[in-house]
mmCIF file of C-alpha atoms in Angstrom:
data_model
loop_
_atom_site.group_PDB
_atom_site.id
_atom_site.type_symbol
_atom_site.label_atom_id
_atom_site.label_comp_id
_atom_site.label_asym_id
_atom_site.label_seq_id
_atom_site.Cartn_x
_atom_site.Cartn_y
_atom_site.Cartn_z
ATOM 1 C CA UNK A 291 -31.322 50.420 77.067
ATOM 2 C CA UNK A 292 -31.160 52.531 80.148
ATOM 3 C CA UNK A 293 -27.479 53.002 79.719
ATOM 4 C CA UNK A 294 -27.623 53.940 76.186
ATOM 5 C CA UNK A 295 -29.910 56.655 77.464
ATOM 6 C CA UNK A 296 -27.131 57.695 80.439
ATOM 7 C CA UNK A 297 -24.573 57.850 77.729
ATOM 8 C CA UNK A 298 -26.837 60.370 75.313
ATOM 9 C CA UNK A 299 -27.775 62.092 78.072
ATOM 10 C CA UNK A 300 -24.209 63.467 78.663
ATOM 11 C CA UNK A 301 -24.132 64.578 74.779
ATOM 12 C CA UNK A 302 -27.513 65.952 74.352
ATOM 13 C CA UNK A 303 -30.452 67.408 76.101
ATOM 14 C CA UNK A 304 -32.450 64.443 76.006
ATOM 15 C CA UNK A 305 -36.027 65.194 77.559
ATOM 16 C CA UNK A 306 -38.099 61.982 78.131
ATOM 17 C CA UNK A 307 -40.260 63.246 75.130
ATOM 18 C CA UNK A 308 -37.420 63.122 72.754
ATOM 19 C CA UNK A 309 -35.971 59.934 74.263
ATOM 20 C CA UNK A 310 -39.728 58.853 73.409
ATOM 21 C CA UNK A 311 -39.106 59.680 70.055
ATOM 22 C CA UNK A 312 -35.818 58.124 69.898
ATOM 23 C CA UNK A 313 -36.157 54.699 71.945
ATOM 24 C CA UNK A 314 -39.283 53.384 70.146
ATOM 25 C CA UNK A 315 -37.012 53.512 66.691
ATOM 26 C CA UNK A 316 -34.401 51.211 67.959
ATOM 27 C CA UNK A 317 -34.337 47.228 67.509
ATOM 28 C CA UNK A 318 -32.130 45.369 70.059
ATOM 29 C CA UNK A 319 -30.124 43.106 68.430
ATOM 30 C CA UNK A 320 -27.107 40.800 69.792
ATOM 31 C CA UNK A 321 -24.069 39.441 67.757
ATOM 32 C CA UNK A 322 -21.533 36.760 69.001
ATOM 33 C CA UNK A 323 -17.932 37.023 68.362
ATOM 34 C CA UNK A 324 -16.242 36.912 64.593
ATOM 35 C CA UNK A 325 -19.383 37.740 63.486
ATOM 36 C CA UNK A 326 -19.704 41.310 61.352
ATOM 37 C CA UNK A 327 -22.440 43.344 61.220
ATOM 38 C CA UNK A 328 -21.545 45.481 58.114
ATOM 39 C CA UNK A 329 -18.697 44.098 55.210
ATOM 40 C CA UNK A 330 -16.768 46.397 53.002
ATOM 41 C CA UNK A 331 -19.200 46.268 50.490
ATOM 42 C CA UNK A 332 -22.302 47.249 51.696
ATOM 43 C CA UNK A 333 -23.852 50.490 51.672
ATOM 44 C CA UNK A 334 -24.831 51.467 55.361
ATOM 45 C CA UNK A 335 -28.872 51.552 56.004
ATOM 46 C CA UNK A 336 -28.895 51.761 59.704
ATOM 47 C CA UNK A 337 -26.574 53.311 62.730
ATOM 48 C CA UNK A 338 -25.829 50.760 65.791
ATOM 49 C CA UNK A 339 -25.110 51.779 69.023
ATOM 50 C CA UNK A 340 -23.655 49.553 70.873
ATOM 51 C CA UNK A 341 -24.709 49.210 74.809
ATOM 52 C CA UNK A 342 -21.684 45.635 75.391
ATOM 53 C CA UNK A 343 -19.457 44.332 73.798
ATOM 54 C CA UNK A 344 -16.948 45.452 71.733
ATOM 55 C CA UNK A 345 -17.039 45.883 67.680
ATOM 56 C CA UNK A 346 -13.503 46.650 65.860
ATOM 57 C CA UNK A 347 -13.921 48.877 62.487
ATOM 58 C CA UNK A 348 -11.193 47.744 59.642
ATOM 59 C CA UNK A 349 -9.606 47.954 56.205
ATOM 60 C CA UNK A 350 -8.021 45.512 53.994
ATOM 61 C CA UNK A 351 -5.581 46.957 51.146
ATOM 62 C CA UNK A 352 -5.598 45.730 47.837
ATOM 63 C CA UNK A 353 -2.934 43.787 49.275
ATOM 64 C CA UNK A 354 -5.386 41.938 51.642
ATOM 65 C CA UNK A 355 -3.417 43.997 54.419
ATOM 66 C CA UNK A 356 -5.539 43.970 57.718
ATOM 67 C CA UNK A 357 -5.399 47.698 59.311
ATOM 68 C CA UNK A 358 -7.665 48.372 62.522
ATOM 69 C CA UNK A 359 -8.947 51.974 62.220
ATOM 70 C CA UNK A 360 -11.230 52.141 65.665
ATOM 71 C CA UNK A 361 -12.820 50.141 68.646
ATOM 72 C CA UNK A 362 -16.161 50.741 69.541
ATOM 73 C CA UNK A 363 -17.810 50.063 73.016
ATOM 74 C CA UNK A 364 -19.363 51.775 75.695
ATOM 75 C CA UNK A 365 -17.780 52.816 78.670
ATOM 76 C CA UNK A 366 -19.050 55.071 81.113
ATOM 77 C CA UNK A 367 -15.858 55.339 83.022
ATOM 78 C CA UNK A 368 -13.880 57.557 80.473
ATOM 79 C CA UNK A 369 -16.766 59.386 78.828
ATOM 80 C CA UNK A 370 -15.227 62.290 80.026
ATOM 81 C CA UNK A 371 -13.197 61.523 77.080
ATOM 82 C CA UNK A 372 -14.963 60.637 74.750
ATOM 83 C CA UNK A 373 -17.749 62.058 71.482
ATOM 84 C CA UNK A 374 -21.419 61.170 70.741
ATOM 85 C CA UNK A 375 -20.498 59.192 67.902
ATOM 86 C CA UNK A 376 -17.645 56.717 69.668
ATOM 87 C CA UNK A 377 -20.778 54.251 70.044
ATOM 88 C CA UNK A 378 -22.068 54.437 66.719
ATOM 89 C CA UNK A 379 -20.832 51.321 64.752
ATOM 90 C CA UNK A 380 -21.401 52.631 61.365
ATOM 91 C CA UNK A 381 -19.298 54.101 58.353
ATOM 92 C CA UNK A 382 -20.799 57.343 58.072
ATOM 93 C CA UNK A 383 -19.961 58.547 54.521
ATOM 94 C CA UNK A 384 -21.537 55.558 53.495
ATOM 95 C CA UNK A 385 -24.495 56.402 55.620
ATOM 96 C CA UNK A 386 -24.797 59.447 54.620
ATOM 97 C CA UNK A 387 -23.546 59.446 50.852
ATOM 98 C CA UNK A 388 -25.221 56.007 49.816
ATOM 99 C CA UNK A 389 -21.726 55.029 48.959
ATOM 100 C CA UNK A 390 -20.085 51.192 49.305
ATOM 101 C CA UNK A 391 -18.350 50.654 52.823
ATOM 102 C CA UNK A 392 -14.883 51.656 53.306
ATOM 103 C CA UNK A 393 -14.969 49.887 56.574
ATOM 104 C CA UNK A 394 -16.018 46.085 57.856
ATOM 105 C CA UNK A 395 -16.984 46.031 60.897
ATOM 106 C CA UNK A 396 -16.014 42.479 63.406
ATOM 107 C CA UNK A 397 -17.658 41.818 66.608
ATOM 108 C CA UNK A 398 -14.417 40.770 69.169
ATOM 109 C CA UNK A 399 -16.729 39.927 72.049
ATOM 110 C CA UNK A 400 -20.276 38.756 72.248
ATOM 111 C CA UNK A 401 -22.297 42.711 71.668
ATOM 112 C CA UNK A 402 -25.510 44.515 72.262
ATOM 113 C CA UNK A 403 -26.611 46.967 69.785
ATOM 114 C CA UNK A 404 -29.301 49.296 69.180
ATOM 115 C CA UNK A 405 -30.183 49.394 65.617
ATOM 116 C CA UNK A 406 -31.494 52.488 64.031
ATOM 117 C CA UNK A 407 -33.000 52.505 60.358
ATOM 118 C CA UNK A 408 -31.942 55.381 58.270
ATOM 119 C CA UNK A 409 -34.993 56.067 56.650
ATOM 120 C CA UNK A 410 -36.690 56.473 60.642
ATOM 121 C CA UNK A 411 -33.661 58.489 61.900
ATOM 122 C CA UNK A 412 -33.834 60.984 58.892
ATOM 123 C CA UNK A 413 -37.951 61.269 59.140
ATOM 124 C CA UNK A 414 -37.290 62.173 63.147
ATOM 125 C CA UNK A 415 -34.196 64.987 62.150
ATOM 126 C CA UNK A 416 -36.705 66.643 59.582
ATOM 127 C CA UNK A 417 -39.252 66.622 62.385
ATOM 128 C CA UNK A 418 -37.966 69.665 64.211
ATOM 129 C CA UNK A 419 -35.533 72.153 64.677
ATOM 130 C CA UNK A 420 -34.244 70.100 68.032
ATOM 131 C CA UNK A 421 -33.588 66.709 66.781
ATOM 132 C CA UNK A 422 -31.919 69.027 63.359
ATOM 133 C CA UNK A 423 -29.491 70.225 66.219
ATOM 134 C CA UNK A 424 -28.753 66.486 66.793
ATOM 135 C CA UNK A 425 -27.949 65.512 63.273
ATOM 136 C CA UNK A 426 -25.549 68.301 63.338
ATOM 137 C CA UNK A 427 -24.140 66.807 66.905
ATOM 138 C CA UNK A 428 -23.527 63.682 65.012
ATOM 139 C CA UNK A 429 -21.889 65.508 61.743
ATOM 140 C CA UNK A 430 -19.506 67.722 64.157
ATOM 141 C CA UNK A 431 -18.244 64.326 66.177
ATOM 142 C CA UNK A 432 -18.087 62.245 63.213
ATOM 143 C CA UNK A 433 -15.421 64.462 61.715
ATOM 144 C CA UNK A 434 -13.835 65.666 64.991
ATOM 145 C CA UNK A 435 -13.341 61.585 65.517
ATOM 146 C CA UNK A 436 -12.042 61.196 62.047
ATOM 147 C CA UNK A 437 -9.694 64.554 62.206
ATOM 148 C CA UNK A 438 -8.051 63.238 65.935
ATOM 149 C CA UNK A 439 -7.386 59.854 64.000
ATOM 150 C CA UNK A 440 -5.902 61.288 61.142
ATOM 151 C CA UNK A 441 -4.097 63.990 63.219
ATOM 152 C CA UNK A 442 -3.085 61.108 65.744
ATOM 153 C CA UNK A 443 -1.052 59.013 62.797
ATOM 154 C CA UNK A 444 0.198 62.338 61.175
ATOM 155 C CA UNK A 445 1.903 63.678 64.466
ATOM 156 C CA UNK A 446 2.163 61.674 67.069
ATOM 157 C CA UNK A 447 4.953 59.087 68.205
ATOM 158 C CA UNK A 448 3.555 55.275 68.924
ATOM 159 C CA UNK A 449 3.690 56.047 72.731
ATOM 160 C CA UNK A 450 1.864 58.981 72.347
ATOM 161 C CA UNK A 451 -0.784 56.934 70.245
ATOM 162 C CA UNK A 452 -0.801 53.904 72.861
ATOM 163 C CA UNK A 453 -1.183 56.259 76.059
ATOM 164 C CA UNK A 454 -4.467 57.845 73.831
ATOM 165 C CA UNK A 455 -6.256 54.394 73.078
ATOM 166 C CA UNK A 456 -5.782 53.998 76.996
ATOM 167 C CA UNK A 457 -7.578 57.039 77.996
ATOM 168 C CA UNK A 458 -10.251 55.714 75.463
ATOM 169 C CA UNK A 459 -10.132 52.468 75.707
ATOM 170 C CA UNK A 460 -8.589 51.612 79.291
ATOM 171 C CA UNK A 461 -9.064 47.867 79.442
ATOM 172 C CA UNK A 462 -8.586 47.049 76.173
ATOM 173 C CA UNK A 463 -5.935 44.457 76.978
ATOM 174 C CA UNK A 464 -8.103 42.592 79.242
ATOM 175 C CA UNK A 465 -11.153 42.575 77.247
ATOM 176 C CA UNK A 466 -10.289 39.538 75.267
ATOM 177 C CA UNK A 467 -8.700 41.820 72.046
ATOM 178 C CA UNK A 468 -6.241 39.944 69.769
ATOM 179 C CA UNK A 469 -3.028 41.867 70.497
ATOM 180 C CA UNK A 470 -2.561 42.566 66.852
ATOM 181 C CA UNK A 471 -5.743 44.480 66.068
ATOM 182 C CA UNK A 472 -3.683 46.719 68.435
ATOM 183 C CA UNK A 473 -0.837 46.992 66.944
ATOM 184 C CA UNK A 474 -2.408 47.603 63.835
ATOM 185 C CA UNK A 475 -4.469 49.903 65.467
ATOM 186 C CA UNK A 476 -1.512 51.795 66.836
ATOM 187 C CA UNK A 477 0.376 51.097 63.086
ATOM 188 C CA UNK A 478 3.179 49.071 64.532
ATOM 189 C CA UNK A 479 4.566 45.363 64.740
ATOM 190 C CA UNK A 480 3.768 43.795 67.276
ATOM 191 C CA UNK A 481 6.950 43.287 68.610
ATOM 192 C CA UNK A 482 6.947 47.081 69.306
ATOM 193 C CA UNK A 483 4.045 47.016 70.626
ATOM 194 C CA UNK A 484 5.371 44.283 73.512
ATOM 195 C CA UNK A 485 8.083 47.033 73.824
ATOM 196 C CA UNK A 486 5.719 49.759 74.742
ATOM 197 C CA UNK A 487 3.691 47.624 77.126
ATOM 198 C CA UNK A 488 6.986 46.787 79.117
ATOM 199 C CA UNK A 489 7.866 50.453 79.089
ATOM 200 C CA UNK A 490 4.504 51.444 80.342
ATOM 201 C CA UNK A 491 3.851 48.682 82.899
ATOM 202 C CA UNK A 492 0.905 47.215 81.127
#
């Protein structure tokens, strides 16, 4: 848990009272690959952060179309660039509007996760005006993440969005994901996506 801590740490003043507070809500719990922690059809009860691993969030059309929409893991080398919530495996509408799942989320490799109840994790925001600050930390980067995904697909070229997941995600073609959650990821084939990686040495 220590580097779960190191990673809020850099988002939020996190005193050892308040990471008190915060640490003796959490339940380790480890799933193995193909596995999924949430389906499309749930409504979400709990926020995990994951500490290893990594977890892909996804959408299937009513055409049983496949399309990637994030990664989620923890890495300390590029948290330079990256938000609060980039660790937080959860579909946050549903969290927060007691609404069905848009998302499923798949483990791709063997993850750690620290699982936080909803019903604890409200009780500690009402609790004070600091952890309220918090919640509204986790509001802000929620739809900052959402808005640079969006904006991302609206206006930028397939490069573009490659080079991106690279600064977020540096080794994420040597961490054992299938090539086209990438592509789909990146919304091209993945014959283009072959294309890119010769044009950018990867």
């Amino acid at each position: 848990m220590n580097i779960l801590k190191e990673y809020l740490d850099h988002f939020i003043d996190m005193d050892p009272k308040k990471w008190q507070q915060l640490s003796n809500l959490f339940q380790k719990v480890t799933y193995k690959k193909g596995e999924h922690i949430y389906s499309d059809t749930e409504v979400s009860d709990a926020i995990y952060f994951i500490t290893d691993g990594i977890v892909r969030s996804y959408k299937i059309d009513k055409n049983a179309k496949d399309f990637t929409w994030s990664f989620h893991c923890l890495d300390m080398d590029v948290i330079e660039h990256r938000m609060l919530m980039d660790i937080a495996v959860v579909d946050y509408v549903s969290f927060t509007q007691n609404t069905p799942e848009e998302l499923a989320f798949e483990v791709l490799v063997d993850a750690t996760l620290y699982k936080i109840e909803k019903k604890d994790l409200q009780q500690l925001f009402n609790s004070s005006k600091e952890w309220k600050e918090v919640e509204l930390r986790m509001i802000q980067d929620s739809y900052a993440i959402l808005r640079e995904r969006t904006f991302n697909l609206l206006t930028k070229n397939a490069k573009e969005r490659l080079e991106d997941l690279l600064n977020y995600f540096p080794g994420v073609f040597k961490k054992e994901v299938n090539v086209e959650y990438i592509a789909s990821y990146l919304g091209i084939t993945r014959q283009s996506l072959n294309r890119l990686k010769r044009e950018l040495n990867i």
